[in-house]
Coordinates of C-alpha atoms in Angstrom, one line a residue:
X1 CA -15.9 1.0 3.3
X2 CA -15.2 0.6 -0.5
X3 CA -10.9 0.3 -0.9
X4 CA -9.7 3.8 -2.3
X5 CA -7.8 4.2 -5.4
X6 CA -4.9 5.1 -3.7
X7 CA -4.9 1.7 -1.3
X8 CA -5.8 -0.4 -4.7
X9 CA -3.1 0.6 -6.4
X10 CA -0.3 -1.4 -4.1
X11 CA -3.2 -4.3 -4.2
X12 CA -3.3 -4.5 -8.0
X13 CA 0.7 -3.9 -8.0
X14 CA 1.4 -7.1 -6.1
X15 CA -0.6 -8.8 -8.1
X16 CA 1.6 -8.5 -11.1
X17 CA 5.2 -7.7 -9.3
X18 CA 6.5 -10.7 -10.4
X19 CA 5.9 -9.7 -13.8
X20 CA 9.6 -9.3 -14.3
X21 CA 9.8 -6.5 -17.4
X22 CA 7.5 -4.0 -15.3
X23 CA 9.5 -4.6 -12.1
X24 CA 11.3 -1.5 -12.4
X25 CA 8.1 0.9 -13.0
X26 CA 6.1 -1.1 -10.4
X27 CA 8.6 -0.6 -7.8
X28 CA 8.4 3.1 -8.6
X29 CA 5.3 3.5 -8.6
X30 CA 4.7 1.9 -5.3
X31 CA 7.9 3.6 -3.9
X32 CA 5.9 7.3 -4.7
X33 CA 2.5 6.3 -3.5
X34 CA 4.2 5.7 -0.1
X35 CA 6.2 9.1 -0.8
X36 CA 3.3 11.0 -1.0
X37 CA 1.8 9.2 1.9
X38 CA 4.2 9.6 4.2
X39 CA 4.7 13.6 2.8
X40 CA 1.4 14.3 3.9
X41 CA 0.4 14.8 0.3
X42 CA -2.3 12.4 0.6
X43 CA -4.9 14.3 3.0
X44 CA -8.6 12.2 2.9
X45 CA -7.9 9.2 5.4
X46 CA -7.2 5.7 3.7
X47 CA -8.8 3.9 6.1
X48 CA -12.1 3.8 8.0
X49 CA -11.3 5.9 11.4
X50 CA -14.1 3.9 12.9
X51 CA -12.8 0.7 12.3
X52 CA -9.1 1.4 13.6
X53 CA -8.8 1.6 17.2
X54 CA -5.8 3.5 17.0
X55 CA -6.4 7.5 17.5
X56 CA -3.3 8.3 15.9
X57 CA -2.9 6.5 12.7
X58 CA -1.6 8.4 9.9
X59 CA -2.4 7.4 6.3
X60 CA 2.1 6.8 5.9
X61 CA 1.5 4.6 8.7
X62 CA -1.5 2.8 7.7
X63 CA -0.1 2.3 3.9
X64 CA 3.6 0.7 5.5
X65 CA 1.3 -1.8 7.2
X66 CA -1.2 -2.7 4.2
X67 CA 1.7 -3.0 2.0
X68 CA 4.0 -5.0 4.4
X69 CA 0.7 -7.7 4.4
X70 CA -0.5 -7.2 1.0
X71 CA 3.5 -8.8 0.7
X72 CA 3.6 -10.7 2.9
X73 CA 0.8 -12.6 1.6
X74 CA 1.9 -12.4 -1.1
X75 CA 4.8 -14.2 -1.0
X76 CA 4.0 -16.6 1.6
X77 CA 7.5 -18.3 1.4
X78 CA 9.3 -15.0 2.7
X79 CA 10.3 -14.6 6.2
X80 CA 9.7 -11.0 7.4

C-alpha cells in the first residue's frame, strides 16, 4: 500500500526537524496532523486494515505509533 499524504507528512517532517529556524512551524504542523487524527477529522484509514492485526486500530492511534518510531529512529541516541 502506497504511504498516504497524511502519514508522509510526519515522515518528511523528521527529516528536516533539526532544521532549527523551521522548528517552531514543524512542530505545529505535526502537533495538528495528530489533532485532526485523533478528532476524528481524518476518516479514510491510514493504514492497510489487512496488514494490522489489530481490529480496533484507529487512525489517532496508528499515527502516535508511526510518529513515536519515525522518532525514535530518528534520533537513535534518545532513550524513550
Amino acid at each position: 500500500m502506497p504511504i498516504t499524504r497524511v502519514v508522509r507528512v510526519p515522515l518528511d517532517l523528521t527529516r528536516v526537524l533539526t532544521d532549527v529556524p523551521g522548528f517552531k512551524n514543524q512542530s505545529v504542523l505535526l502537533a495538528r496532523l495528530i489533532s485532526l487524527a485523533e478528532t476524528g477529522q481524518v476518516q479514510a484509514p491510514l493504514f492497510d486494515p489487512a496488514t494490522v492485526p489489530d481490529p480496533n486500530m484507529s487512525n489517532a492511534v496508528y499515527l502516535r505509533g508511526y510518529v513515536a518510531d519515525l522518532l525514535s529512529n530518528a534520533f537513535q541516541n534518545m532513550q524513550p
